[in-house]
CSV table of C-alpha atoms in Angstrom, one decimal:
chain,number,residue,atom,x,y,z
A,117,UNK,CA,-53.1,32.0,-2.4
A,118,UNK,CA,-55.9,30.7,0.1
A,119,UNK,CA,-58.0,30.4,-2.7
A,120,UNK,CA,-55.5,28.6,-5.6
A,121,UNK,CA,-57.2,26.1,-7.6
A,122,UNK,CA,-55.5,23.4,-5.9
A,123,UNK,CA,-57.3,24.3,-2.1
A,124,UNK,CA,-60.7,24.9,-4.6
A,125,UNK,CA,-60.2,21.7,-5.8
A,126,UNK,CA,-59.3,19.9,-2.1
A,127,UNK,CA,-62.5,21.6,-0.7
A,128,UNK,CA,-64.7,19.9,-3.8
A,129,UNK,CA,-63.1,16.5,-3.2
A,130,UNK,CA,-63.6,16.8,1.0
A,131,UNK,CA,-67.1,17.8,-0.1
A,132,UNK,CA,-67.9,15.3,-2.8
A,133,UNK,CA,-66.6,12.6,0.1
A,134,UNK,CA,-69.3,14.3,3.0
A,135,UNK,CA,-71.9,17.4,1.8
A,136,UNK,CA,-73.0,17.2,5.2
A,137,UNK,CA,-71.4,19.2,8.5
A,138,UNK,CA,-71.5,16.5,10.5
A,139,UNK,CA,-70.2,12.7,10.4
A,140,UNK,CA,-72.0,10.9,8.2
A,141,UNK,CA,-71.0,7.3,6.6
A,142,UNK,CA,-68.0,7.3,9.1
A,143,UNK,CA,-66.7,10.5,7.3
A,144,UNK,CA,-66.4,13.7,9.6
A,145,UNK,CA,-68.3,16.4,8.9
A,146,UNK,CA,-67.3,19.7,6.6
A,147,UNK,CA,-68.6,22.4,8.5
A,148,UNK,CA,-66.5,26.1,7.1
A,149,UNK,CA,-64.9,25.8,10.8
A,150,UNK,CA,-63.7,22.1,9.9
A,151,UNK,CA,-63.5,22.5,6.1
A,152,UNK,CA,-61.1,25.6,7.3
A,153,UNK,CA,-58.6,23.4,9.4
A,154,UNK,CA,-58.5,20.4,7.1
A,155,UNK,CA,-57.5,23.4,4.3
A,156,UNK,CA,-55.2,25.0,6.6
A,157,UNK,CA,-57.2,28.3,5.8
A,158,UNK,CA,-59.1,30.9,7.1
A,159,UNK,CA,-62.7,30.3,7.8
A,160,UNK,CA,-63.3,33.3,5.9
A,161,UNK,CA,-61.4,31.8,2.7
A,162,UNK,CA,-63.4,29.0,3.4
A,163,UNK,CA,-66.8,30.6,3.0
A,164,UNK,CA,-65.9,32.8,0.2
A,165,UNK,CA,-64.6,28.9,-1.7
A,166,UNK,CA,-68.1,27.3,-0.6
A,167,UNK,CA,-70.1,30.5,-1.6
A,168,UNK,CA,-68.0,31.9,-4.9
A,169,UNK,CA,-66.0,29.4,-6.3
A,170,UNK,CA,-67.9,26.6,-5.7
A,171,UNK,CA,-71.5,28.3,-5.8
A,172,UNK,CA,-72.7,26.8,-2.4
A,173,UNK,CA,-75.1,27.4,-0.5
A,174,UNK,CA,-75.9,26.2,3.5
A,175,UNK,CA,-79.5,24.1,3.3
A,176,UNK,CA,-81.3,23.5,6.8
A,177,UNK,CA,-82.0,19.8,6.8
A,178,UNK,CA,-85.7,19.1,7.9
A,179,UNK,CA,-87.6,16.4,9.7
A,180,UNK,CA,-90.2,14.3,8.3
A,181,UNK,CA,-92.4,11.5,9.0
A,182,UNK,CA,-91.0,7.8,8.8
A,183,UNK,CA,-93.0,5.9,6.3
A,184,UNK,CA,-92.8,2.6,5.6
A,185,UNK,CA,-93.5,0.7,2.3
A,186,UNK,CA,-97.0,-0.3,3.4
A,187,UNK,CA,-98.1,2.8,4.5
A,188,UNK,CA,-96.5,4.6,1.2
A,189,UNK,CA,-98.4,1.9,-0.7
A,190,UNK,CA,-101.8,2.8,1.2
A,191,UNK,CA,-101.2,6.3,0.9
A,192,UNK,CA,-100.4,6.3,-2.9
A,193,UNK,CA,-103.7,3.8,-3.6
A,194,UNK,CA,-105.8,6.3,-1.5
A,195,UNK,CA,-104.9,9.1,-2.5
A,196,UNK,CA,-105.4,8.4,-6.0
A,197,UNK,CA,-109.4,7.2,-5.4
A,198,UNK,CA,-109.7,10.2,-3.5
A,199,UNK,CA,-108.5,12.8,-6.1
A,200,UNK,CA,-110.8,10.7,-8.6
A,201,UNK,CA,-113.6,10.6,-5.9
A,202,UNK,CA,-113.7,14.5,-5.6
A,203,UNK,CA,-112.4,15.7,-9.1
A,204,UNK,CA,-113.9,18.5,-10.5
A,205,UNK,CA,-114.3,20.8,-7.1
A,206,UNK,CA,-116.2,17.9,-5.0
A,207,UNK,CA,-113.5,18.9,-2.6
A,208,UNK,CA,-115.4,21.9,-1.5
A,209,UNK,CA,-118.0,19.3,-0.2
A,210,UNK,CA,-115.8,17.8,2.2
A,211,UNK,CA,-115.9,19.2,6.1
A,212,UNK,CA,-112.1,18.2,7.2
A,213,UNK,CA,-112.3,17.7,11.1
A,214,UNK,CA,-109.1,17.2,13.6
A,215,UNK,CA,-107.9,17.7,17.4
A,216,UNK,CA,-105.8,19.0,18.6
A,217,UNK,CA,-104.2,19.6,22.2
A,218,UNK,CA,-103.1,23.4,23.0
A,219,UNK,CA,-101.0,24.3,25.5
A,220,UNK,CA,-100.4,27.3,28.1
A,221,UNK,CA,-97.2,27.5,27.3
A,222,UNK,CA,-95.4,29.4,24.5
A,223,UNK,CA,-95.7,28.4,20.8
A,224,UNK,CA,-91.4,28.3,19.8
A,225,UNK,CA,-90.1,27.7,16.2
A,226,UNK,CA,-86.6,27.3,16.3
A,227,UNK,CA,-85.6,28.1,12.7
A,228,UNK,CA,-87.6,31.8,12.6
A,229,UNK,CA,-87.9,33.1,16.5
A,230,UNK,CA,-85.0,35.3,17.1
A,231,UNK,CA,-83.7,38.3,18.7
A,232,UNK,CA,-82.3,41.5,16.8
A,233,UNK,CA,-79.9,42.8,19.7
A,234,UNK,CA,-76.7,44.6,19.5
A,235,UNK,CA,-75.4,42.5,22.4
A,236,UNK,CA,-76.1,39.2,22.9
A,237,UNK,CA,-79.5,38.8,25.2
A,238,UNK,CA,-79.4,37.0,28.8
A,239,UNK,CA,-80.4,33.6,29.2
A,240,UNK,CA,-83.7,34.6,30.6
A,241,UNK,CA,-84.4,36.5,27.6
A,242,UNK,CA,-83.1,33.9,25.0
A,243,UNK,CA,-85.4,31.5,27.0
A,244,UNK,CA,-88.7,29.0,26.0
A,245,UNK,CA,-89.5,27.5,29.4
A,246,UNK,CA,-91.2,24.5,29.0
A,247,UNK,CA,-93.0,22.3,31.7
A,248,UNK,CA,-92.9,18.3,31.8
A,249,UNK,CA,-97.1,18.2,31.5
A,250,UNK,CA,-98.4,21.6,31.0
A,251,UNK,CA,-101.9,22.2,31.7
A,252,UNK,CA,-103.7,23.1,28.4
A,253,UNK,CA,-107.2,22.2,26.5
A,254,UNK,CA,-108.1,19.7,23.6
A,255,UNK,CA,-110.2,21.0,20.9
A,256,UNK,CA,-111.6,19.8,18.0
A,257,UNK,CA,-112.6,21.6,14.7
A,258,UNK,CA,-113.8,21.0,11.4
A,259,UNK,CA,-113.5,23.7,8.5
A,260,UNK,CA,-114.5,23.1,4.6
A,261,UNK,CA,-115.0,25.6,1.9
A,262,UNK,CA,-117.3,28.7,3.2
A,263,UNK,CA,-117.7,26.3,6.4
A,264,UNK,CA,-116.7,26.6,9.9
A,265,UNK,CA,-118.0,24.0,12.1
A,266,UNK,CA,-118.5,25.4,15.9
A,267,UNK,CA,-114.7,25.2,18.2
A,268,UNK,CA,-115.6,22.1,20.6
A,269,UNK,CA,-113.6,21.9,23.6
A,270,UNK,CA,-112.9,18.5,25.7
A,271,UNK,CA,-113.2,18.7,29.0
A,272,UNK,CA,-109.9,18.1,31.3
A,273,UNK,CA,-109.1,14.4,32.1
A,274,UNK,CA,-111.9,13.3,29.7
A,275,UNK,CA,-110.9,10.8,27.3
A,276,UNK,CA,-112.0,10.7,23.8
A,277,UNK,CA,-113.2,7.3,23.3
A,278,UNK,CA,-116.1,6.5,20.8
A,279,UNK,CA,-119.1,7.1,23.2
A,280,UNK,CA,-117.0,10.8,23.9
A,281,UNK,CA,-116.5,11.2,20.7
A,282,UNK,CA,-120.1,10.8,19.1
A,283,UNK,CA,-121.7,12.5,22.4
A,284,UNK,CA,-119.2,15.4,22.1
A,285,UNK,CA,-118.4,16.0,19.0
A,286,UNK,CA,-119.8,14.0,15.9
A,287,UNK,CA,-123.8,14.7,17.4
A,288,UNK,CA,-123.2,18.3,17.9
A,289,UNK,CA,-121.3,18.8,14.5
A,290,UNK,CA,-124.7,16.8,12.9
A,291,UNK,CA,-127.0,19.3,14.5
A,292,UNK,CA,-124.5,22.0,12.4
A,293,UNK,CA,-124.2,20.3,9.7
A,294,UNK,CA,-128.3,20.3,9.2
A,295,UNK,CA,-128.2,23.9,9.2
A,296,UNK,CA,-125.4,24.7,7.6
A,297,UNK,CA,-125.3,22.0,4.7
A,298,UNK,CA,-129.5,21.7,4.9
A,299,UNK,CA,-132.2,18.9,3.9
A,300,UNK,CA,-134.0,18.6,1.1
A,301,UNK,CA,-137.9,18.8,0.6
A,302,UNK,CA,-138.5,14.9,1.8
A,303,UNK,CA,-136.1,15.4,4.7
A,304,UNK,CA,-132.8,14.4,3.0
A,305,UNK,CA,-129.1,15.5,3.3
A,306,UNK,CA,-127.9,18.2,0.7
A,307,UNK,CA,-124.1,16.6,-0.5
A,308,UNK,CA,-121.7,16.6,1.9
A,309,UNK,CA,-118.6,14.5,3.5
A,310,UNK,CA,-117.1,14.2,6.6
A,311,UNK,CA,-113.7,13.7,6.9
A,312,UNK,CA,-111.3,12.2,9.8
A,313,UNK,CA,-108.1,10.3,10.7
A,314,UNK,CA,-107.3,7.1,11.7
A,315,UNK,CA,-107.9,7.7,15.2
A,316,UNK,CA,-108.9,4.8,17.2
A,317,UNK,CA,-112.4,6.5,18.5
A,318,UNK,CA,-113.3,7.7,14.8
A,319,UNK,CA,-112.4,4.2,13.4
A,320,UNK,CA,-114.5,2.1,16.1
A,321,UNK,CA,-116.5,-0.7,14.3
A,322,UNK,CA,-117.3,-3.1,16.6
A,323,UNK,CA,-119.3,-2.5,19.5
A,324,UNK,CA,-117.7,-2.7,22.9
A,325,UNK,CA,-120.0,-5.5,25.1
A,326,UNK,CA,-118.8,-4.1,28.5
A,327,UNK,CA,-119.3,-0.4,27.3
A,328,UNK,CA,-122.4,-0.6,25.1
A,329,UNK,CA,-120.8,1.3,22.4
A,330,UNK,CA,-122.0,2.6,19.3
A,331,UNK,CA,-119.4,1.9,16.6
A,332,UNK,CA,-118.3,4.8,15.3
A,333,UNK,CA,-118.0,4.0,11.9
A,334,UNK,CA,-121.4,2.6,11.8
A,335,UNK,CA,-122.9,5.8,13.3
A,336,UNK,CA,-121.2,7.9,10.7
A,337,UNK,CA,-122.9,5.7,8.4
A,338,UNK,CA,-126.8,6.2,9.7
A,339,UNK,CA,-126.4,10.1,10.3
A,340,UNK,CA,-124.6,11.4,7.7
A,341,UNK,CA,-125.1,11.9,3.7
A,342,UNK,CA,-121.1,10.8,3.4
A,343,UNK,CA,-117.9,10.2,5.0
A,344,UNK,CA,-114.1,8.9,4.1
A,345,UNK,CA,-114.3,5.7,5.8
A,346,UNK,CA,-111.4,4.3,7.5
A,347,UNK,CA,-110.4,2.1,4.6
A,348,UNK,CA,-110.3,5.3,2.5
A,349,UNK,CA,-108.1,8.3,3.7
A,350,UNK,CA,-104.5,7.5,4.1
A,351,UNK,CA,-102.8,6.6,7.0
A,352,UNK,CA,-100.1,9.2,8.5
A,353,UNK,CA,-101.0,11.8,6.5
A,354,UNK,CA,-101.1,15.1,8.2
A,355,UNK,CA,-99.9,16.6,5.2
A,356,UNK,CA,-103.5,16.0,3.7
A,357,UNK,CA,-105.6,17.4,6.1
A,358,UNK,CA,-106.1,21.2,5.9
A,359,UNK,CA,-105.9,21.9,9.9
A,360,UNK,CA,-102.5,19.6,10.5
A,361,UNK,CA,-100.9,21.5,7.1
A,362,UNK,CA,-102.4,24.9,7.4
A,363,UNK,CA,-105.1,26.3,9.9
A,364,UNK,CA,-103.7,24.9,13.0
A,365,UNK,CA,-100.4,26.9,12.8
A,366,UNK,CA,-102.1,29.7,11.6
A,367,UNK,CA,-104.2,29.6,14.8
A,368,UNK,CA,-101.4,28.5,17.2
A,369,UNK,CA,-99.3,30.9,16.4
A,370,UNK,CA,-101.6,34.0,17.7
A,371,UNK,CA,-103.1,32.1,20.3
A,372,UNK,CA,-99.6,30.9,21.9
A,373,UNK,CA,-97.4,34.2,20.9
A,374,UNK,CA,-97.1,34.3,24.7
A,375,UNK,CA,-97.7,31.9,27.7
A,376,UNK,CA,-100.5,32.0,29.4
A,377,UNK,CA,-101.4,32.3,33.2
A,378,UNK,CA,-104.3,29.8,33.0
A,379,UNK,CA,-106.3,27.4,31.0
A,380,UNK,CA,-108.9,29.8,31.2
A,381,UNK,CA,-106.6,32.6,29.6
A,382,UNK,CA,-105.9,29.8,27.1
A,383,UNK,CA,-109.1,28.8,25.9
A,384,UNK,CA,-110.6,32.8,25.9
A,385,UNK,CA,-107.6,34.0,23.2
A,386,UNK,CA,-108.3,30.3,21.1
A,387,UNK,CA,-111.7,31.2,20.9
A,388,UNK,CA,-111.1,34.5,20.1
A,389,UNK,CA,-108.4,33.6,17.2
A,390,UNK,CA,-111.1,31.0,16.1
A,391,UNK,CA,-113.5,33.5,15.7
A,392,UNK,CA,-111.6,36.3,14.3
A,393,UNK,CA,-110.0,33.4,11.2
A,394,UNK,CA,-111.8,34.6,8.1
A,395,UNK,CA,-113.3,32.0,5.9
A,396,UNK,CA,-111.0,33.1,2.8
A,397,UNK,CA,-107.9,31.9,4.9
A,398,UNK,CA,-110.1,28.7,5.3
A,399,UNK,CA,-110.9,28.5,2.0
A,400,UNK,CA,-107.1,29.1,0.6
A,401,UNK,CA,-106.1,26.2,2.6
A,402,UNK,CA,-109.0,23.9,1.3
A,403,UNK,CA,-108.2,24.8,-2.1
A,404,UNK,CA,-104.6,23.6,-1.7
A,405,UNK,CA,-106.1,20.3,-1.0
A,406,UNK,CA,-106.3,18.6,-4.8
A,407,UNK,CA,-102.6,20.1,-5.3
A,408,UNK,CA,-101.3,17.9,-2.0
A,409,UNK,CA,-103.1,14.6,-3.4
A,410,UNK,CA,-101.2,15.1,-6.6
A,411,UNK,CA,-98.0,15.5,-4.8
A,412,UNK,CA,-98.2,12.5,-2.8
A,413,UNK,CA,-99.4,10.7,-5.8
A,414,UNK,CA,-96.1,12.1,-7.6
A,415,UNK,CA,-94.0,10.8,-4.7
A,416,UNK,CA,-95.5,7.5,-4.7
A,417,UNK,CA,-97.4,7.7,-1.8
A,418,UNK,CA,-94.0,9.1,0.1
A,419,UNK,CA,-93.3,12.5,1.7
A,420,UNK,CA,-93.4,15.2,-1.2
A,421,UNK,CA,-90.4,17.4,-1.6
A,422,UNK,CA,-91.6,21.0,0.0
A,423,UNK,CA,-93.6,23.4,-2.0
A,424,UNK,CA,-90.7,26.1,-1.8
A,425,UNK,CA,-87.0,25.6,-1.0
A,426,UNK,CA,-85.6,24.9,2.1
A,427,UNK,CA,-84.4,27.9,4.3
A,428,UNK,CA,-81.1,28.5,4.3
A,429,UNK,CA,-78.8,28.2,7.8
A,430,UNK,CA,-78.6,31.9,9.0
């Protein structure tokens, strides 16, 4: 029969040789359409050997950062002082900032965005346009625990370099910060940190003669009670910051549902969405901040294995 022992057995060793359905190593792939012609059986026979005999199932493979051994190095030294820096729930001190660029056109995640349809839809229907520039807007945010920092939009064409970004952003986030995180009775900061990646604007230390800049680093350093210098969070790590893993997608996906007409469109539903996210979604995401050190500390400062298992191919 299709499924004898001996075509079980062939479809383990072609599998054992290449898990993969495509070429890999120089060995084709063993897709149920290709596993089902080397067999010289049905591709129903096939899938009914992968799934029941052999108790297979079809994994999605997934991208990931590139990291190389320095930057796992870094990452694994800094993310260990960190988690010892804010043991204990010092976490919920920290005010984790981040841009990020939206654009007018449609949000599109290929593995979930589909179509129930008896027929199979038209192009047009099936279609994600996309533009080569779109027009959109660059914000930046900063959320902590029960803190959400006021949505700061760059303008057009603007460029953030360090005088932008302490005009723009860091000295209106310090005129928040005062109220939200307060003073003490002889005019000092209540604890607090502020956080940031390795951007070249927030990691600034040396002044800029023909621009008269302020270094950034050193500014962080005069106005505020703490902050992760750049020495301390580790490089390529969105998976440690709260908005790249969590509250960016969570806003993105309800601002972009649909493309928009106009930047102005645009920015009205991302304020809107901005206002609208309740703090205990914030807070959630925060919270899974310790967990996320530990993992990359686990991983030895590489790319930790996801939380829950891959989806499977539909």
């Amino acid at each position: 029969t299709a499924r004898s022992e001996e075509v079980i057995q062939e479809a383990a060793n072609l599998l054992q040789q290449n898990s993969h359905t495509k070429l890999r190593n120089g060995v084709s792939g063993n897709s149920s359409r290709k596993l089902a012609a080397k067999l010289r059986i049905s591709r129903t026979s096939t899938r009914r050997i992968l799934r029941r005999d052999l108790g297979l199932k079809p994994w999605k493979k997934k991208e990931r950062q590139k990291l190389t051994a320095a930057q796992k190095q870094k990452r694994l030294e800094r993310a260990t002082a960190l988690r010892t820096r804010f043991e204990d729930g010092m976490h919920r001190q920290i005010l984790f900032s981040d841009e990020k660029f939206f654009s007018i056109e449609e949000a599109f995640n290929p593995q979930n965005d589909r179509i129930w349809s008896a027929e199979q839809p038209s192009e047009d229907e099936r279609a994600v346009e996309r533009q080569m520039k779109p027009k959109g807007v660059m914000v930046w945010a900063g959320f902590g625990y029960d803190a959400k920092a006021p949505l700061i939009f760059v303008e057009s064409g603007v460029k953030i370099n360090t005088d932008v970004y302490r005009q723009e952003i860091l000295e209106p986030v310090e005129e928040w910060a005062q109220d939200h995180y307060g003073v003490d009775e002889e005019g000092y900061w209540n604890e607090w940190t502020f956080q940031q990646d390795g951007a070249p604007s927030h990691t600034s230390t040396n002044p800029n003669p023909d621009r008269f800049e302020v270094p950034t680093q050193t500014w962080l350093n005069d106005h505020f009670p703490n902050f992760i210098n750049k020495n301390e969070w580790p490089p390529s790590s969105p998976d440690l910051n709260p908005l790249d893993y969590s509250i960016w997608s969570i806003i993105e996906s309800e601002t972009n549902a649909q493309a928009h007409t106009s930047v102005e469109s645009l920015r009205r539903a991302i304020i809107r969405v901005f206002d609208n996210l309740d703090q205990e979604t914030i807070n959630r995401a925060i919270d899974d901040w310790p967990r996320r050190l530990n993992a990359v500390i686990e991983a030895q400062g590489g790319i930790p294995a996801s939380d829950t298992k891959a989806q499977q191919a539909i």
